[in-house]
Amino acid sequence: MLNEKTVGEIVKEAARKFPDIEAYVYPEHGIRKTYKEFDKETDELAKAFIGMGIQKGEHVAIWSDNKREWLLSQFATGKMGAVLVTVNTNYQEKELEYLLQQSDATTLILCESFKGTSYLDIVLAICPEIIHSEKGNILSEKFPHFKRVIVMTDNEYKGMYSWAELLSHADKVSDDTLENALKSLHNEEVINIQYTSGTTGFPKGVMLSHKNVVNNGQLVGDYIYLTEEDRLCIPVPFFHCFGCVMGTIASVTHGTTMVIIEQFNPGKVLQIVQDEKCTALHGVPTMFIAELNHPDFKQFKLSTLRTGIMAGSICPIEVMKKVITDMGASEITIAYGQTESSPVITQTKTDDPIEKRVSSVGKPHPAVEVKIIDPLTGEDTPTGVPGELCTRGYLVMKGYYKNEQATRSAIDPNGWLHTGDIAVVDEEGYIDITGRIKDMVIRGGENIYPKEVEEFLYQHPKVQDVQVVGVPDPKYGEELMAWVILKSGEHITSDELKEYCKGKISYHKIPKYIEFIESYPMTASGKIQKFLLREMSKEKAKV
């Protein structure tokens, strides 16, 4: 049976069932709140959003690491109906500008800075009108929908609301008004837009409904047997589905305590799992690798750890085994999916045989259909024969925001979402992901589409042509290699080209390797043979 509740209603239900259980803990700040308190806090914030003039269906972008304000905003918007637009913390000017324009965001909630990058400087660079605007009434030709900026601080900035100023608007709104807003929401309505890179090089806004994310969180939690006695450590970023569906929503649907880490640090994770007696831990493979290889790993007492999820990129078998044996997470599971599927399609079970738990991505969740087809004919492939994995059911996104063409390319007329991933199913129904039809590169859990990086590098005045491919990497799973043809008579070093990228595109999209070449391997019909470039890249990178 699917869960029919909205994102706001699952908080209310948790507060009724588990009022005195800790909802969330921020160990770094000594903050602890019960589900009863969490419900009250998110009510107040929802009223503040309404009092500020934010309407149901308005797009509210949020840009920060895993701060408490992010968590509260997710569930407060879930109560009053604004659509939360999640922003990658690595974004720079061009990427933020594109997202604010494409998403029609009216509001941006942000922290002051992240890892030495001033978010305030970036916002003012793309929208200088903010400084001269009345708070809540930004007038910008470039961003016609954009009205307000809210900063996660009590510091004052011209043209922007402080967090305290935001909260002061709650007094204007009655409890009845909020209750009516909550009751007006339907679980089929969009509540979240997450941007994922597309093959065109421009990110696409994946529209997810209450039904999408509540049920996916519910099922993910069911698979690892979460209860109100569990404490889930969440070091994965909230702006990904891993953090805000498999982390926060999975916890709230089960009355589980969220133990939240603002920014991943392996030593910090181990310390907090020990001190907070966490029973579950989420992470992409690179996170688990960093934790296992921490110099003081053996000093930490992780005896409470039982389960968790490894996902985000292909999970190395040896790493999975070490998480089970050395960390003691004997019930760790692997999940597979993508943002467009809310995100999890398949997951291993805690009692699956060890071989299956380390070498497959499990079986489809309940209420989820999966088929593997020949990408050329569309016919189902036999057992053991690779093909494209397609999925259908409650989990399929509503579509890409303002991009009908891309939506039709992803979801066929029969409702099947075509993942672009190559998969194979065995006799027992376990699925293994063997590759990708598209050229997508997954670096440490971050999806990178080479075309986006290519289009950026094309802008350099000395570059004539560029092709980007992935190469295997022991730490991140994959790294980028760019093959560059320079314009006649030009010269530039790989370091200079990397320097050109810094501050303009996200650091994880900057190629680790840059090689210069006179011409590309081509087919007779003039198409570049990327598979040969990949082979050449492996040789060059000595992988």
PDB file of N, CA and C in Angstrom, residues 260-313:
ATOM      1  N   ILE A 260      22.675  14.815  12.056  1.00  0.00           N
ATOM      2  CA  ILE A 260      23.046  15.514  10.819  1.00  0.00           C
ATOM      3  C   ILE A 260      24.438  16.133  10.896  1.00  0.00           C
ATOM      4  N   ILE A 261      25.184  15.920   9.816  1.00  0.00           N
ATOM      5  CA  ILE A 261      26.516  16.508   9.669  1.00  0.00           C
ATOM      6  C   ILE A 261      26.434  17.531   8.547  1.00  0.00           C
ATOM      7  N   GLU A 262      26.829  18.777   8.835  1.00  0.00           N
ATOM      8  CA  GLU A 262      26.666  19.855   7.860  1.00  0.00           C
ATOM      9  C   GLU A 262      27.527  19.648   6.616  1.00  0.00           C
ATOM     10  N   GLN A 263      28.767  19.247   6.818  1.00  0.00           N
ATOM     11  CA  GLN A 263      29.676  18.999   5.693  1.00  0.00           C
ATOM     12  C   GLN A 263      30.462  17.728   5.988  1.00  0.00           C
ATOM     13  N   PHE A 264      30.567  16.892   4.982  1.00  0.00           N
ATOM     14  CA  PHE A 264      31.233  15.605   5.180  1.00  0.00           C
ATOM     15  C   PHE A 264      32.697  15.780   5.576  1.00  0.00           C
ATOM     16  N   ASN A 265      33.068  15.032   6.599  1.00  0.00           N
ATOM     17  CA  ASN A 265      34.458  14.903   7.027  1.00  0.00           C
ATOM     18  C   ASN A 265      34.564  13.516   7.652  1.00  0.00           C
ATOM     19  N   PRO A 266      35.457  12.638   7.143  1.00  0.00           N
ATOM     20  CA  PRO A 266      35.443  11.244   7.596  1.00  0.00           C
ATOM     21  C   PRO A 266      35.668  11.079   9.094  1.00  0.00           C
ATOM     22  N   GLY A 267      36.608  11.845   9.657  1.00  0.00           N
ATOM     23  CA  GLY A 267      36.855  11.751  11.093  1.00  0.00           C
ATOM     24  C   GLY A 267      35.649  12.180  11.907  1.00  0.00           C
ATOM     25  N   LYS A 268      34.996  13.237  11.429  1.00  0.00           N
ATOM     26  CA  LYS A 268      33.808  13.756  12.103  1.00  0.00           C
ATOM     27  C   LYS A 268      32.679  12.725  12.081  1.00  0.00           C
ATOM     28  N   VAL A 269      32.504  12.074  10.935  1.00  0.00           N
ATOM     29  CA  VAL A 269      31.459  11.049  10.816  1.00  0.00           C
ATOM     30  C   VAL A 269      31.704   9.932  11.825  1.00  0.00           C
ATOM     31  N   LEU A 270      32.929   9.433  11.871  1.00  0.00           N
ATOM     32  CA  LEU A 270      33.256   8.327  12.788  1.00  0.00           C
ATOM     33  C   LEU A 270      33.044   8.739  14.244  1.00  0.00           C
ATOM     34  N   GLN A 271      33.469   9.952  14.581  1.00  0.00           N
ATOM     35  CA  GLN A 271      33.308  10.468  15.949  1.00  0.00           C
ATOM     36  C   GLN A 271      31.835  10.560  16.335  1.00  0.00           C
ATOM     37  N   ILE A 272      31.042  11.084  15.406  1.00  0.00           N
ATOM     38  CA  ILE A 272      29.622  11.302  15.693  1.00  0.00           C
ATOM     39  C   ILE A 272      28.850   9.979  15.729  1.00  0.00           C
ATOM     40  N   VAL A 273      29.188   9.045  14.841  1.00  0.00           N
ATOM     41  CA  VAL A 273      28.555   7.717  14.896  1.00  0.00           C
ATOM     42  C   VAL A 273      28.825   7.087  16.268  1.00  0.00           C
ATOM     43  N   GLN A 274      30.061   7.234  16.751  1.00  0.00           N
ATOM     44  CA  GLN A 274      30.424   6.694  18.068  1.00  0.00           C
ATOM     45  C   GLN A 274      29.691   7.415  19.195  1.00  0.00           C
ATOM     46  N   ASP A 275      29.799   8.761  19.218  1.00  0.00           N
ATOM     47  CA  ASP A 275      29.260   9.529  20.342  1.00  0.00           C
ATOM     48  C   ASP A 275      27.740   9.507  20.409  1.00  0.00           C
ATOM     49  N   GLU A 276      27.098   9.528  19.234  1.00  0.00           N
ATOM     50  CA  GLU A 276      25.629   9.578  19.189  1.00  0.00           C
ATOM     51  C   GLU A 276      25.005   8.186  19.119  1.00  0.00           C
ATOM     52  N   LYS A 277      25.879   7.165  19.161  1.00  0.00           N
ATOM     53  CA  LYS A 277      25.404   5.776  19.101  1.00  0.00           C
ATOM     54  C   LYS A 277      24.484   5.545  17.899  1.00  0.00           C
ATOM     55  N   CYS A 278      24.955   5.979  16.729  1.00  0.00           N
ATOM     56  CA  CYS A 278      24.160   5.833  15.506  1.00  0.00           C
ATOM     57  C   CYS A 278      24.035   4.361  15.126  1.00  0.00           C
ATOM     58  N   THR A 279      22.845   4.000  14.657  1.00  0.00           N
ATOM     59  CA  THR A 279      22.599   2.619  14.234  1.00  0.00           C
ATOM     60  C   THR A 279      22.644   2.487  12.718  1.00  0.00           C
ATOM     61  N   ALA A 280      22.592   3.635  12.020  1.00  0.00           N
ATOM     62  CA  ALA A 280      22.567   3.615  10.547  1.00  0.00           C
ATOM     63  C   ALA A 280      23.429   4.753  10.012  1.00  0.00           C
ATOM     64  N   LEU A 281      24.014   4.516   8.841  1.00  0.00           N
ATOM     65  CA  LEU A 281      24.888   5.513   8.217  1.00  0.00           C
ATOM     66  C   LEU A 281      24.722   5.450   6.699  1.00  0.00           C
ATOM     67  N   HIS A 282      24.492   6.614   6.095  1.00  0.00           N
ATOM     68  CA  HIS A 282      24.387   6.706   4.636  1.00  0.00           C
ATOM     69  C   HIS A 282      25.700   7.242   4.055  1.00  0.00           C
ATOM     70  N   GLY A 283      25.945   6.923   2.789  1.00  0.00           N
ATOM     71  CA  GLY A 283      27.121   7.503   2.135  1.00  0.00           C
ATOM     72  C   GLY A 283      27.318   6.981   0.727  1.00  0.00           C
ATOM     73  N   VAL A 284      28.003   7.787  -0.082  1.00  0.00           N
ATOM     74  CA  VAL A 284      28.448   7.296  -1.390  1.00  0.00           C
ATOM     75  C   VAL A 284      29.731   6.505  -1.142  1.00  0.00           C
ATOM     76  N   PRO A 285      30.128   5.644  -2.081  1.00  0.00           N
ATOM     77  CA  PRO A 285      31.315   4.809  -1.840  1.00  0.00           C
ATOM     78  C   PRO A 285      32.551   5.599  -1.411  1.00  0.00           C
ATOM     79  N   THR A 286      32.783   6.776  -2.011  1.00  0.00           N
ATOM     80  CA  THR A 286      33.984   7.544  -1.646  1.00  0.00           C
ATOM     81  C   THR A 286      33.973   7.960  -0.174  1.00  0.00           C
ATOM     82  N   MET A 287      32.780   8.194   0.368  1.00  0.00           N
ATOM     83  CA  MET A 287      32.686   8.545   1.795  1.00  0.00           C
ATOM     84  C   MET A 287      33.085   7.359   2.666  1.00  0.00           C
ATOM     85  N   PHE A 288      32.525   6.186   2.343  1.00  0.00           N
ATOM     86  CA  PHE A 288      32.870   4.994   3.118  1.00  0.00           C
ATOM     87  C   PHE A 288      34.365   4.665   2.994  1.00  0.00           C
ATOM     88  N   ILE A 289      34.921   4.862   1.791  1.00  0.00           N
ATOM     89  CA  ILE A 289      36.367   4.611   1.587  1.00  0.00           C
ATOM     90  C   ILE A 289      37.184   5.534   2.489  1.00  0.00           C
ATOM     91  N   ALA A 290      36.792   6.817   2.538  1.00  0.00           N
ATOM     92  CA  ALA A 290      37.519   7.786   3.370  1.00  0.00           C
ATOM     93  C   ALA A 290      37.412   7.439   4.852  1.00  0.00           C
ATOM     94  N   GLU A 291      36.241   6.958   5.270  1.00  0.00           N
ATOM     95  CA  GLU A 291      36.060   6.579   6.679  1.00  0.00           C
ATOM     96  C   GLU A 291      36.913   5.353   7.019  1.00  0.00           C
ATOM     97  N   LEU A 292      36.862   4.346   6.161  1.00  0.00           N
ATOM     98  CA  LEU A 292      37.628   3.107   6.401  1.00  0.00           C
ATOM     99  C   LEU A 292      39.132   3.357   6.414  1.00  0.00           C
ATOM    100  N   ASN A 293      39.568   4.370   5.636  1.00  0.00           N
ATOM    101  CA  ASN A 293      41.005   4.653   5.540  1.00  0.00           C
ATOM    102  C   ASN A 293      41.473   5.763   6.474  1.00  0.00           C
ATOM    103  N   HIS A 294      40.579   6.210   7.362  1.00  0.00           N
ATOM    104  CA  HIS A 294      40.983   7.248   8.316  1.00  0.00           C
ATOM    105  C   HIS A 294      42.080   6.689   9.225  1.00  0.00           C
ATOM    106  N   PRO A 295      43.150   7.468   9.473  1.00  0.00           N
ATOM    107  CA  PRO A 295      44.273   6.935  10.265  1.00  0.00           C
ATOM    108  C   PRO A 295      43.880   6.436  11.652  1.00  0.00           C
ATOM    109  N   ASP A 296      42.806   7.016  12.232  1.00  0.00           N
ATOM    110  CA  ASP A 296      42.392   6.591  13.583  1.00  0.00           C
ATOM    111  C   ASP A 296      41.177   5.663  13.549  1.00  0.00           C
ATOM    112  N   PHE A 297      40.883   5.094  12.381  1.00  0.00           N
ATOM    113  CA  PHE A 297      39.658   4.297  12.240  1.00  0.00           C
ATOM    114  C   PHE A 297      39.477   3.283  13.366  1.00  0.00           C
ATOM    115  N   LYS A 298      40.556   2.578  13.696  1.00  0.00           N
ATOM    116  CA  LYS A 298      40.433   1.488  14.677  1.00  0.00           C
ATOM    117  C   LYS A 298      40.183   1.983  16.099  1.00  0.00           C
ATOM    118  N   GLN A 299      40.388   3.295  16.325  1.00  0.00           N
ATOM    119  CA  GLN A 299      40.182   3.846  17.672  1.00  0.00           C
ATOM    120  C   GLN A 299      38.698   4.080  17.972  1.00  0.00           C
ATOM    121  N   PHE A 300      37.883   4.165  16.920  1.00  0.00           N
ATOM    122  CA  PHE A 300      36.459   4.493  17.131  1.00  0.00           C
ATOM    123  C   PHE A 300      35.656   3.247  17.458  1.00  0.00           C
ATOM    124  N   LYS A 301      34.716   3.411  18.377  1.00  0.00           N
ATOM    125  CA  LYS A 301      33.826   2.303  18.761  1.00  0.00           C
ATOM    126  C   LYS A 301      32.517   2.467  17.985  1.00  0.00           C
ATOM    127  N   LEU A 302      32.320   1.587  17.011  1.00  0.00           N
ATOM    128  CA  LEU A 302      31.164   1.693  16.114  1.00  0.00           C
ATOM    129  C   LEU A 302      30.186   0.538  16.337  1.00  0.00           C
ATOM    130  N   SER A 303      30.177   0.025  17.557  1.00  0.00           N
ATOM    131  CA  SER A 303      29.408  -1.203  17.829  1.00  0.00           C
ATOM    132  C   SER A 303      27.900  -1.030  17.659  1.00  0.00           C
ATOM    133  N   THR A 304      27.396   0.213  17.703  1.00  0.00           N
ATOM    134  CA  THR A 304      25.947   0.403  17.551  1.00  0.00           C
ATOM    135  C   THR A 304      25.507   0.339  16.088  1.00  0.00           C
ATOM    136  N   LEU A 305      26.463   0.461  15.168  1.00  0.00           N
ATOM    137  CA  LEU A 305      26.132   0.558  13.745  1.00  0.00           C
ATOM    138  C   LEU A 305      25.568  -0.773  13.234  1.00  0.00           C
ATOM    139  N   ARG A 306      24.411  -0.677  12.613  1.00  0.00           N
ATOM    140  CA  ARG A 306      23.724  -1.875  12.131  1.00  0.00           C
ATOM    141  C   ARG A 306      23.509  -1.852  10.620  1.00  0.00           C
ATOM    142  N   THR A 307      23.092  -0.696  10.114  1.00  0.00           N
ATOM    143  CA  THR A 307      22.636  -0.656   8.726  1.00  0.00           C
ATOM    144  C   THR A 307      22.974   0.683   8.085  1.00  0.00           C
ATOM    145  N   GLY A 308      22.355   0.933   6.944  1.00  0.00           N
ATOM    146  CA  GLY A 308      22.589   2.161   6.194  1.00  0.00           C
ATOM    147  C   GLY A 308      22.511   1.860   4.718  1.00  0.00           C
ATOM    148  N   ILE A 309      22.806   2.877   3.912  1.00  0.00           N
ATOM    149  CA  ILE A 309      22.723   2.705   2.458  1.00  0.00           C
ATOM    150  C   ILE A 309      23.969   3.260   1.801  1.00  0.00           C
ATOM    151  N   MET A 310      24.516   2.463   0.875  1.00  0.00           N
ATOM    152  CA  MET A 310      25.597   2.935   0.013  1.00  0.00           C
ATOM    153  C   MET A 310      24.980   3.091  -1.373  1.00  0.00           C
ATOM    154  N   ALA A 311      25.118   4.272  -1.948  1.00  0.00           N
ATOM    155  CA  ALA A 311      24.514   4.536  -3.254  1.00  0.00           C
ATOM    156  C   ALA A 311      25.225   5.719  -3.883  1.00  0.00           C
ATOM    157  N   GLY A 312      24.731   6.154  -5.048  1.00  0.00           N
ATOM    158  CA  GLY A 312      25.294   7.348  -5.685  1.00  0.00           C
ATOM    159  C   GLY A 312      26.240   7.038  -6.820  1.00  0.00           C
ATOM    160  N   SER A 313      26.912   5.912  -6.737  1.00  0.00           N
ATOM    161  CA  SER A 313      27.733   5.437  -7.858  1.00  0.00           C
ATOM    162  C   SER A 313      28.005   3.960  -7.607  1.00  0.00           C
TER     163      SER A 313
END
